[in-house]
mmCIF file of C-alpha atoms in Angstrom:
data_model
loop_
_atom_site.group_PDB
_atom_site.id
_atom_site.type_symbol
_atom_site.label_atom_id
_atom_site.label_comp_id
_atom_site.label_asym_id
_atom_site.label_seq_id
_atom_site.Cartn_x
_atom_site.Cartn_y
_atom_site.Cartn_z
ATOM 1 C CA UNK A 3 21.975 -10.815 -55.738
ATOM 2 C CA UNK A 4 18.732 -12.363 -54.438
ATOM 3 C CA UNK A 5 18.492 -16.093 -53.119
ATOM 4 C CA UNK A 6 15.323 -17.786 -52.917
ATOM 5 C CA UNK A 7 13.904 -21.152 -52.384
ATOM 6 C CA UNK A 8 11.882 -22.305 -54.903
ATOM 7 C CA UNK A 9 9.043 -25.007 -55.918
ATOM 8 C CA UNK A 10 10.221 -26.515 -59.445
ATOM 9 C CA UNK A 11 7.481 -29.288 -60.010
ATOM 10 C CA UNK A 12 4.610 -30.700 -57.841
ATOM 11 C CA UNK A 13 6.005 -31.986 -54.647
ATOM 12 C CA UNK A 14 9.271 -31.595 -55.181
ATOM 13 C CA UNK A 15 12.236 -30.438 -52.893
ATOM 14 C CA UNK A 16 12.789 -26.778 -52.619
ATOM 15 C CA UNK A 17 15.921 -26.118 -54.248
ATOM 16 C CA UNK A 18 18.031 -22.616 -53.085
ATOM 17 C CA UNK A 19 18.094 -20.640 -56.605
ATOM 18 C CA UNK A 20 20.098 -17.235 -57.260
ATOM 19 C CA UNK A 21 17.841 -14.748 -58.736
ATOM 20 C CA UNK A 22 18.071 -10.751 -59.999
ATOM 21 C CA UNK A 23 16.886 -8.796 -56.620
ATOM 22 C CA UNK A 24 13.552 -7.299 -57.977
ATOM 23 C CA UNK A 25 12.734 -3.603 -58.328
ATOM 24 C CA UNK A 26 9.451 -2.356 -56.494
ATOM 25 C CA UNK A 27 6.667 -0.749 -58.773
ATOM 26 C CA UNK A 28 5.406 2.919 -57.686
ATOM 27 C CA UNK A 29 3.380 1.705 -55.407
ATOM 28 C CA UNK A 30 5.590 -1.011 -53.835
ATOM 29 C CA UNK A 31 8.258 -1.724 -50.954
ATOM 30 C CA UNK A 32 11.307 -3.852 -51.745
ATOM 31 C CA UNK A 33 12.289 -5.982 -47.980
ATOM 32 C CA UNK A 34 15.687 -7.169 -47.347
ATOM 33 C CA UNK A 35 14.403 -10.227 -45.465
ATOM 34 C CA UNK A 36 15.332 -11.050 -41.838
ATOM 35 C CA UNK A 37 12.910 -13.396 -40.779
ATOM 36 C CA UNK A 38 10.476 -16.177 -42.122
ATOM 37 C CA UNK A 39 7.275 -17.590 -40.471
ATOM 38 C CA UNK A 40 6.584 -21.459 -41.704
ATOM 39 C CA UNK A 41 3.133 -21.792 -42.022
ATOM 40 C CA UNK A 42 1.238 -25.333 -42.158
ATOM 41 C CA UNK A 43 -0.638 -24.167 -45.400
ATOM 42 C CA UNK A 44 2.865 -23.961 -47.067
ATOM 43 C CA UNK A 45 3.746 -27.700 -46.031
ATOM 44 C CA UNK A 46 0.623 -28.758 -47.363
ATOM 45 C CA UNK A 47 1.403 -26.667 -51.476
ATOM 46 C CA UNK A 48 4.725 -27.701 -51.329
ATOM 47 C CA UNK A 49 4.584 -31.320 -50.611
ATOM 48 C CA UNK A 50 1.070 -32.022 -51.327
ATOM 49 C CA UNK A 51 0.136 -30.051 -53.993
ATOM 50 C CA UNK A 52 -3.226 -29.034 -51.884
ATOM 51 C CA UNK A 53 -4.245 -26.760 -52.633
ATOM 52 C CA UNK A 54 -1.918 -26.300 -56.053
ATOM 53 C CA UNK A 55 0.221 -23.374 -56.201
ATOM 54 C CA UNK A 56 -0.949 -21.182 -59.710
ATOM 55 C CA UNK A 57 2.003 -22.268 -61.447
ATOM 56 C CA UNK A 58 5.842 -23.460 -61.230
ATOM 57 C CA UNK A 59 8.623 -22.752 -60.555
ATOM 58 C CA UNK A 60 6.755 -21.024 -57.395
ATOM 59 C CA UNK A 61 8.031 -19.476 -54.270
ATOM 60 C CA UNK A 62 5.871 -20.040 -51.178
ATOM 61 C CA UNK A 63 5.770 -17.851 -47.796
ATOM 62 C CA UNK A 64 3.541 -15.316 -46.834
ATOM 63 C CA UNK A 65 4.549 -13.975 -43.313
ATOM 64 C CA UNK A 66 8.500 -12.531 -42.920
ATOM 65 C CA UNK A 67 9.811 -9.424 -40.843
ATOM 66 C CA UNK A 68 12.092 -7.432 -42.794
ATOM 67 C CA UNK A 69 14.032 -3.851 -43.320
ATOM 68 C CA UNK A 70 13.198 -1.896 -46.076
ATOM 69 C CA UNK A 71 15.535 -1.583 -48.473
ATOM 70 C CA UNK A 72 13.537 0.548 -51.338
ATOM 71 C CA UNK A 73 10.874 2.031 -52.193
ATOM 72 C CA UNK A 74 9.089 3.110 -54.946
ATOM 73 C CA UNK A 75 8.529 6.518 -56.613
ATOM 74 C CA UNK A 76 4.486 6.693 -54.895
ATOM 75 C CA UNK A 77 5.533 5.693 -51.492
ATOM 76 C CA UNK A 78 5.165 8.212 -48.644
ATOM 77 C CA UNK A 79 4.083 6.157 -45.747
ATOM 78 C CA UNK A 80 7.594 4.461 -45.312
ATOM 79 C CA UNK A 81 10.966 5.007 -45.557
ATOM 80 C CA UNK A 82 14.381 3.082 -46.511
ATOM 81 C CA UNK A 83 15.773 1.161 -42.836
ATOM 82 C CA UNK A 84 11.800 0.522 -41.912
ATOM 83 C CA UNK A 85 11.634 -2.621 -39.548
ATOM 84 C CA UNK A 86 8.695 -4.116 -40.630
ATOM 85 C CA UNK A 87 6.278 -7.201 -40.234
ATOM 86 C CA UNK A 88 4.194 -8.533 -43.002
ATOM 87 C CA UNK A 89 1.140 -11.127 -43.750
ATOM 88 C CA UNK A 90 0.840 -11.586 -47.185
ATOM 89 C CA UNK A 91 -2.716 -11.968 -48.502
ATOM 90 C CA UNK A 92 -3.015 -15.691 -49.414
ATOM 91 C CA UNK A 93 -3.796 -15.195 -52.973
ATOM 92 C CA UNK A 94 -1.649 -12.719 -54.270
ATOM 93 C CA UNK A 95 0.171 -13.589 -57.791
ATOM 94 C CA UNK A 96 4.009 -13.085 -58.775
ATOM 95 C CA UNK A 97 6.925 -15.100 -57.129
ATOM 96 C CA UNK A 98 8.476 -11.413 -56.581
ATOM 97 C CA UNK A 99 5.957 -11.654 -53.357
ATOM 98 C CA UNK A 100 7.001 -14.813 -51.949
ATOM 99 C CA UNK A 101 8.833 -14.813 -48.397
ATOM 100 C CA UNK A 102 10.878 -17.596 -48.844
ATOM 101 C CA UNK A 103 13.884 -15.475 -50.248
ATOM 102 C CA UNK A 104 16.295 -13.010 -49.347
ATOM 103 C CA UNK A 105 14.425 -9.964 -51.021
ATOM 104 C CA UNK A 106 10.667 -9.787 -51.586
ATOM 105 C CA UNK A 107 8.578 -7.234 -52.785
ATOM 106 C CA UNK A 108 5.539 -6.126 -51.000
ATOM 107 C CA UNK A 109 2.292 -3.486 -52.011
ATOM 108 C CA UNK A 110 2.703 -0.491 -50.147
ATOM 109 C CA UNK A 111 -0.806 -0.610 -49.730
ATOM 110 C CA UNK A 112 -1.061 -4.431 -48.516
ATOM 111 C CA UNK A 113 -3.291 -4.365 -45.438
ATOM 112 C CA UNK A 114 -1.548 -6.027 -43.282
ATOM 113 C CA UNK A 115 1.783 -4.561 -42.661
ATOM 114 C CA UNK A 116 2.852 -3.891 -39.077
ATOM 115 C CA UNK A 117 5.879 -0.996 -38.101
ATOM 116 C CA UNK A 118 8.052 -3.322 -35.823
ATOM 117 C CA UNK A 119 9.152 -0.557 -32.889
ATOM 118 C CA UNK A 120 12.691 -0.088 -32.374
ATOM 119 C CA UNK A 121 12.749 -1.483 -29.023
ATOM 120 C CA UNK A 122 11.739 -4.987 -30.482
ATOM 121 C CA UNK A 123 14.272 -7.857 -29.646
ATOM 122 C CA UNK A 124 14.992 -10.731 -32.093
ATOM 123 C CA UNK A 125 13.142 -12.693 -29.718
ATOM 124 C CA UNK A 126 9.868 -10.747 -29.778
ATOM 125 C CA UNK A 127 10.041 -10.571 -33.403
ATOM 126 C CA UNK A 128 10.533 -14.052 -34.136
ATOM 127 C CA UNK A 129 7.581 -15.300 -31.722
ATOM 128 C CA UNK A 130 5.535 -12.987 -33.876
ATOM 129 C CA UNK A 131 6.213 -13.680 -37.418
ATOM 130 C CA UNK A 132 5.750 -17.430 -35.961
ATOM 131 C CA UNK A 133 2.232 -16.876 -35.448
ATOM 132 C CA UNK A 134 1.342 -13.708 -37.465
ATOM 133 C CA UNK A 135 -0.542 -15.494 -40.449
ATOM 134 C CA UNK A 136 -2.979 -17.221 -37.899
ATOM 135 C CA UNK A 137 -3.480 -14.324 -35.752
ATOM 136 C CA UNK A 138 -4.867 -12.510 -38.763
ATOM 137 C CA UNK A 139 -6.903 -16.140 -39.315
ATOM 138 C CA UNK A 140 -8.282 -16.094 -35.922
ATOM 139 C CA UNK A 141 -10.445 -12.568 -36.398
ATOM 140 C CA UNK A 142 -10.958 -13.460 -39.753
ATOM 141 C CA UNK A 143 -13.068 -16.145 -38.979
ATOM 142 C CA UNK A 144 -14.532 -15.426 -35.939
ATOM 143 C CA UNK A 145 -15.128 -11.769 -35.996
ATOM 144 C CA UNK A 146 -15.138 -11.322 -39.835
ATOM 145 C CA UNK A 147 -16.865 -14.703 -41.029
ATOM 146 C CA UNK A 148 -19.040 -15.596 -38.145
ATOM 147 C CA UNK A 149 -20.092 -12.333 -36.594
ATOM 148 C CA UNK A 150 -18.515 -13.089 -33.342
ATOM 149 C CA UNK A 151 -17.693 -10.367 -31.446
ATOM 150 C CA UNK A 152 -14.131 -9.421 -30.574
ATOM 151 C CA UNK A 153 -11.897 -8.912 -27.516
ATOM 152 C CA UNK A 154 -11.960 -5.774 -25.590
ATOM 153 C CA UNK A 155 -8.747 -3.873 -25.273
ATOM 154 C CA UNK A 156 -8.864 -1.317 -22.736
ATOM 155 C CA UNK A 157 -5.739 0.725 -21.306
ATOM 156 C CA UNK A 158 -7.435 0.616 -17.600
ATOM 157 C CA UNK A 159 -4.961 2.471 -15.324
ATOM 158 C CA UNK A 160 -5.992 -0.077 -12.651
ATOM 159 C CA UNK A 161 -5.702 -2.990 -14.620
ATOM 160 C CA UNK A 162 -3.271 -5.512 -12.995
ATOM 161 C CA UNK A 163 -0.157 -7.208 -14.772
ATOM 162 C CA UNK A 164 -2.714 -10.688 -15.015
ATOM 163 C CA UNK A 165 -5.162 -8.195 -17.130
ATOM 164 C CA UNK A 166 -2.601 -7.296 -19.497
ATOM 165 C CA UNK A 167 -5.264 -5.033 -20.520
ATOM 166 C CA UNK A 168 -7.554 -7.497 -22.235
ATOM 167 C CA UNK A 169 -10.807 -6.988 -20.335
ATOM 168 C CA UNK A 170 -13.048 -10.459 -19.899
ATOM 169 C CA UNK A 171 -16.345 -9.636 -21.488
ATOM 170 C CA UNK A 172 -19.297 -10.341 -19.260
ATOM 171 C CA UNK A 173 -22.683 -11.761 -20.949
ATOM 172 C CA UNK A 174 -25.931 -13.174 -20.090
ATOM 173 C CA UNK A 175 -25.504 -15.972 -22.575
ATOM 174 C CA UNK A 176 -22.254 -17.319 -23.542
ATOM 175 C CA UNK A 177 -22.352 -19.021 -27.095
ATOM 176 C CA UNK A 178 -20.471 -22.435 -26.694
ATOM 177 C CA UNK A 179 -17.827 -22.871 -29.412
ATOM 178 C CA UNK A 180 -16.110 -26.425 -29.963
ATOM 179 C CA UNK A 181 -12.081 -25.608 -30.955
ATOM 180 C CA UNK A 182 -10.798 -29.192 -31.410
ATOM 181 C CA UNK A 183 -7.158 -28.702 -31.212
ATOM 182 C CA UNK A 184 -6.306 -26.057 -28.526
ATOM 183 C CA UNK A 185 -2.659 -26.692 -28.491
ATOM 184 C CA UNK A 186 -2.345 -26.163 -32.109
ATOM 185 C CA UNK A 187 -1.056 -22.729 -33.258
ATOM 186 C CA UNK A 188 -3.672 -21.703 -34.840
ATOM 187 C CA UNK A 189 -6.032 -23.381 -31.676
ATOM 188 C CA UNK A 190 -4.287 -21.409 -28.880
ATOM 189 C CA UNK A 191 -5.007 -18.428 -30.523
ATOM 190 C CA UNK A 192 -8.276 -18.955 -30.990
ATOM 191 C CA UNK A 193 -9.124 -19.918 -27.507
ATOM 192 C CA UNK A 194 -7.719 -16.877 -26.248
ATOM 193 C CA UNK A 195 -9.505 -14.763 -28.639
ATOM 194 C CA UNK A 196 -12.941 -16.528 -27.632
ATOM 195 C CA UNK A 197 -12.348 -16.342 -24.147
ATOM 196 C CA UNK A 198 -11.495 -12.788 -23.957
ATOM 197 C CA UNK A 199 -14.039 -12.256 -26.339
ATOM 198 C CA UNK A 200 -16.460 -13.919 -23.307
ATOM 199 C CA UNK A 201 -17.409 -17.390 -25.060
ATOM 200 C CA UNK A 202 -17.600 -20.412 -23.023
ATOM 201 C CA UNK A 203 -15.140 -22.494 -24.996
ATOM 202 C CA UNK A 204 -14.262 -26.470 -25.074
ATOM 203 C CA UNK A 205 -11.193 -27.206 -26.480
ATOM 204 C CA UNK A 206 -8.845 -30.518 -26.696
ATOM 205 C CA UNK A 207 -4.976 -30.747 -25.765
ATOM 206 C CA UNK A 208 -2.606 -33.767 -24.994
ATOM 207 C CA UNK A 209 -1.248 -33.827 -21.451
ATOM 208 C CA UNK A 210 1.970 -32.603 -22.802
ATOM 209 C CA UNK A 211 0.168 -29.282 -23.359
ATOM 210 C CA UNK A 212 -3.001 -28.999 -21.260
ATOM 211 C CA UNK A 213 -1.621 -27.188 -18.339
ATOM 212 C CA UNK A 214 -0.525 -23.902 -21.238
ATOM 213 C CA UNK A 215 -4.031 -24.059 -22.363
ATOM 214 C CA UNK A 216 -5.683 -24.040 -19.500
ATOM 215 C CA UNK A 217 -4.021 -20.802 -18.689
ATOM 216 C CA UNK A 218 -4.730 -19.362 -22.343
ATOM 217 C CA UNK A 219 -8.428 -20.689 -21.785
ATOM 218 C CA UNK A 220 -9.571 -19.240 -18.555
ATOM 219 C CA UNK A 221 -11.214 -21.085 -15.561
ATOM 220 C CA UNK A 222 -14.994 -21.591 -16.639
ATOM 221 C CA UNK A 223 -13.830 -23.068 -20.041
ATOM 222 C CA UNK A 224 -12.950 -27.091 -20.289
ATOM 223 C CA UNK A 225 -9.577 -28.821 -21.789
ATOM 224 C CA UNK A 226 -10.260 -32.268 -22.808
ATOM 225 C CA UNK A 227 -7.547 -35.046 -23.220
ATOM 226 C CA UNK A 228 -7.434 -35.981 -27.069
ATOM 227 C CA UNK A 229 -5.372 -38.604 -26.118
ATOM 228 C CA UNK A 230 -8.413 -40.745 -24.623
ATOM 229 C CA UNK A 231 -9.911 -43.301 -26.117
ATOM 230 C CA UNK A 232 -11.806 -41.655 -29.439
ATOM 231 C CA UNK A 233 -15.249 -42.897 -27.851
ATOM 232 C CA UNK A 234 -14.171 -41.163 -24.608
ATOM 233 C CA UNK A 235 -13.162 -38.187 -26.475
ATOM 234 C CA UNK A 236 -16.249 -37.878 -27.829
ATOM 235 C CA UNK A 237 -18.507 -38.712 -24.748
ATOM 236 C CA UNK A 238 -16.865 -35.683 -23.229
ATOM 237 C CA UNK A 239 -17.079 -33.502 -25.814
ATOM 238 C CA UNK A 240 -20.320 -34.528 -26.525
ATOM 239 C CA UNK A 241 -21.042 -33.834 -22.865
ATOM 240 C CA UNK A 242 -20.402 -30.241 -22.808
ATOM 241 C CA UNK A 243 -22.366 -29.593 -25.624
ATOM 242 C CA UNK A 244 -24.366 -28.881 -28.000
ATOM 243 C CA UNK A 245 -22.252 -25.963 -29.783
ATOM 244 C CA UNK A 246 -23.108 -23.212 -31.060
ATOM 245 C CA UNK A 247 -20.035 -23.262 -33.790
ATOM 246 C CA UNK A 248 -17.597 -26.170 -34.034
ATOM 247 C CA UNK A 249 -14.291 -25.698 -35.750
ATOM 248 C CA UNK A 250 -11.483 -28.705 -36.134
ATOM 249 C CA UNK A 251 -8.363 -26.740 -35.973
ATOM 250 C CA UNK A 252 -6.161 -29.665 -36.827
ATOM 251 C CA UNK A 253 -8.967 -31.033 -40.138
ATOM 252 C CA UNK A 254 -7.079 -34.246 -40.902
ATOM 253 C CA UNK A 255 -8.315 -37.350 -41.957
ATOM 254 C CA UNK A 256 -8.182 -38.130 -38.261
ATOM 255 C CA UNK A 257 -9.925 -35.649 -36.937
ATOM 256 C CA UNK A 258 -12.830 -34.700 -39.285
ATOM 257 C CA UNK A 259 -14.311 -37.736 -38.534
ATOM 258 C CA UNK A 260 -13.982 -37.531 -34.691
ATOM 259 C CA UNK A 261 -15.657 -33.479 -35.052
ATOM 260 C CA UNK A 262 -18.262 -34.516 -37.670
ATOM 261 C CA UNK A 263 -20.118 -37.119 -34.720
ATOM 262 C CA UNK A 264 -20.175 -34.210 -32.505
ATOM 263 C CA UNK A 265 -22.196 -32.057 -35.145
ATOM 264 C CA UNK A 266 -24.290 -35.271 -35.892
ATOM 265 C CA UNK A 267 -24.959 -35.799 -31.926
ATOM 266 C CA UNK A 268 -26.720 -32.549 -32.385
ATOM 267 C CA UNK A 269 -28.566 -32.588 -35.525
ATOM 268 C CA UNK A 270 -25.856 -31.732 -37.656
ATOM 269 C CA UNK A 271 -24.399 -28.408 -39.054
ATOM 270 C CA UNK A 272 -21.300 -26.733 -40.251
ATOM 271 C CA UNK A 273 -17.735 -27.858 -39.470
ATOM 272 C CA UNK A 274 -15.247 -25.266 -40.135
ATOM 273 C CA UNK A 275 -11.720 -26.328 -40.753
ATOM 274 C CA UNK A 276 -8.066 -24.940 -40.800
ATOM 275 C CA UNK A 277 -7.344 -26.471 -44.394
ATOM 276 C CA UNK A 278 -9.029 -28.064 -47.474
ATOM 277 C CA UNK A 279 -9.579 -32.278 -47.460
ATOM 278 C CA UNK A 280 -6.906 -34.224 -48.240
ATOM 279 C CA UNK A 281 -8.915 -35.820 -51.014
ATOM 280 C CA UNK A 282 -12.774 -37.600 -51.687
ATOM 281 C CA UNK A 283 -13.883 -37.730 -48.064
ATOM 282 C CA UNK A 284 -17.534 -38.986 -46.952
ATOM 283 C CA UNK A 285 -19.024 -37.073 -44.456
ATOM 284 C CA UNK A 286 -21.888 -38.080 -42.344
ATOM 285 C CA UNK A 287 -25.429 -36.423 -43.542
ATOM 286 C CA UNK A 288 -26.186 -33.087 -42.212
ATOM 287 C CA UNK A 289 -22.372 -32.219 -41.752
ATOM 288 C CA UNK A 290 -20.961 -29.622 -44.316
ATOM 289 C CA UNK A 291 -17.102 -29.174 -44.141
ATOM 290 C CA UNK A 292 -16.648 -25.272 -44.486
ATOM 291 C CA UNK A 293 -12.984 -23.763 -45.968
ATOM 292 C CA UNK A 294 -11.216 -20.718 -46.635
ATOM 293 C CA UNK A 295 -8.153 -18.748 -46.411
ATOM 294 C CA UNK A 296 -9.695 -17.214 -43.374
ATOM 295 C CA UNK A 297 -7.749 -13.805 -43.657
ATOM 296 C CA UNK A 298 -10.262 -13.267 -46.481
ATOM 297 C CA UNK A 299 -12.771 -12.185 -44.726
ATOM 298 C CA UNK A 300 -10.895 -8.809 -43.276
ATOM 299 C CA UNK A 301 -10.599 -7.818 -47.037
ATOM 300 C CA UNK A 302 -14.110 -8.024 -47.763
ATOM 301 C CA UNK A 303 -16.538 -4.700 -48.238
ATOM 302 C CA UNK A 304 -17.839 -3.759 -45.123
ATOM 303 C CA UNK A 305 -14.914 -5.512 -42.594
ATOM 304 C CA UNK A 306 -12.783 -2.453 -43.030
ATOM 305 C CA UNK A 307 -12.972 -1.484 -39.504
ATOM 306 C CA UNK A 308 -12.193 -5.244 -38.792
ATOM 307 C CA UNK A 309 -9.324 -4.752 -40.558
ATOM 308 C CA UNK A 310 -8.219 -1.602 -38.947
ATOM 309 C CA UNK A 311 -8.612 -3.066 -35.963
ATOM 310 C CA UNK A 312 -6.470 -6.272 -36.352
ATOM 311 C CA UNK A 313 -3.757 -3.914 -37.845
ATOM 312 C CA UNK A 314 -4.054 -1.024 -35.163
ATOM 313 C CA UNK A 315 -5.128 -2.936 -31.863
ATOM 314 C CA UNK A 316 -4.781 -6.481 -32.239
ATOM 315 C CA UNK A 317 -1.619 -7.248 -33.631
ATOM 316 C CA UNK A 318 0.563 -4.202 -31.921
ATOM 317 C CA UNK A 319 -1.408 -5.120 -28.799
ATOM 318 C CA UNK A 320 -0.074 -8.817 -29.251
ATOM 319 C CA UNK A 321 3.231 -7.294 -30.178
ATOM 320 C CA UNK A 322 3.607 -5.400 -26.915
ATOM 321 C CA UNK A 323 1.994 -7.560 -24.470
ATOM 322 C CA UNK A 324 2.945 -10.540 -25.211
ATOM 323 C CA UNK A 325 -1.016 -11.861 -25.622
ATOM 324 C CA UNK A 326 -0.806 -13.965 -28.318
ATOM 325 C CA UNK A 327 0.728 -17.188 -27.510
ATOM 326 C CA UNK A 328 2.572 -18.805 -29.766
ATOM 327 C CA UNK A 329 3.752 -22.534 -29.687
ATOM 328 C CA UNK A 330 7.868 -22.996 -28.929
ATOM 329 C CA UNK A 331 9.705 -21.571 -31.742
ATOM 330 C CA UNK A 332 12.491 -23.677 -33.484
ATOM 331 C CA UNK A 333 15.029 -21.450 -35.679
ATOM 332 C CA UNK A 334 16.179 -22.790 -39.056
ATOM 333 C CA UNK A 335 19.767 -21.078 -40.591
ATOM 334 C CA UNK A 336 19.669 -20.151 -44.125
ATOM 335 C CA UNK A 337 17.017 -20.890 -47.122
ATOM 336 C CA UNK A 338 18.433 -24.136 -47.046
ATOM 337 C CA UNK A 339 17.279 -25.851 -44.407
ATOM 338 C CA UNK A 340 13.274 -24.999 -45.432
ATOM 339 C CA UNK A 341 12.712 -28.252 -47.184
ATOM 340 C CA UNK A 342 13.444 -30.026 -44.806
ATOM 341 C CA UNK A 343 11.302 -28.225 -42.283
ATOM 342 C CA UNK A 344 8.266 -28.559 -44.701
ATOM 343 C CA UNK A 345 8.733 -32.559 -45.318
ATOM 344 C CA UNK A 346 8.762 -32.496 -41.713
ATOM 345 C CA UNK A 347 5.325 -30.960 -40.714
ATOM 346 C CA UNK A 348 3.675 -33.272 -42.973
ATOM 347 C CA UNK A 349 5.388 -36.425 -41.776
ATOM 348 C CA UNK A 350 3.729 -35.433 -38.365
ATOM 349 C CA UNK A 351 7.253 -34.209 -37.189
ATOM 350 C CA UNK A 352 6.443 -30.334 -35.739
ATOM 351 C CA UNK A 353 3.923 -31.215 -33.005
ATOM 352 C CA UNK A 354 3.985 -28.191 -30.461
ATOM 353 C CA UNK A 355 6.528 -26.133 -32.275
ATOM 354 C CA UNK A 356 6.580 -23.213 -34.727
ATOM 355 C CA UNK A 357 9.527 -22.595 -37.486
ATOM 356 C CA UNK A 358 11.057 -19.626 -37.930
ATOM 357 C CA UNK A 359 14.063 -19.220 -40.585
ATOM 358 C CA UNK A 360 16.538 -16.444 -40.333
ATOM 359 C CA UNK A 361 17.953 -15.371 -44.044
ATOM 360 C CA UNK A 362 21.289 -14.700 -42.927
ATOM 361 C CA UNK A 363 24.164 -13.112 -44.900
#
């Protein structure tokens, strides 16, 4: 029997329901789910209906690991028993594909399916499933949508442990990028990605996470304390500008006015965000808010090479080297705990943490 955490109506608590185990179509896999990464967008969908799901009842979830339990008749590249990591494309329709359940379906041709090495520990698996959605959104935003260069991973016989196989790219002109919210999960991955690609990055953090963000961003870049009075934060950020790109990784009604003012100070421009507006908002003249599911660009025609690099190099490299640094991972036992976690994320009780659900039994 399958079990799933189901959203039955807008903003309702998720309830665990018994459901039939789905059967894979010829080109699909049935996955027995092990760990589920809980993402901020799922809290917005469940508790604020922003964006609303396509219909109710709805089974949320995009990021999970597990073992292949059954394969469709036309599948040749996977076998029963294979361990896999999956990041479902955001717009995939159908409750059988939602991650918040004991058994989930995935198309064998889904772009982001990673084989998990046999030597991978549970701790490593948990850490990666916690960040895999954001880890695919980072190259989707910066390289897929904005056309920025990627970090250069190379196996260098003379590299030392600190380099971890990542070569810092030297450029004659370092484009300036503001990543507001460098201690968030998306922010941490972004500043590391951009720093290793040779960009001049400015970001923000609370004093609690300042040291860890500085260790990711590189000595030539700067971390501003966002707990200072807003006018002081704005003054320090403006002093580091102007910026070629401004990204608000927090994207709340509290941060959007602040990051908008940075753009106003340099004549306006596009403000890239990681979630849609919570409701009607009045942006300053000359500022345009841009949001989309950023991993979507990886699926577009012309970005096939980038997707291959993400799946074949970026994500496996992060798995092997621990290059993708996430936040503290807090475990949740059983699907029954999912609703409490989603509610806590909306209420602001999840700062500095990522949550992973272990599907027991």
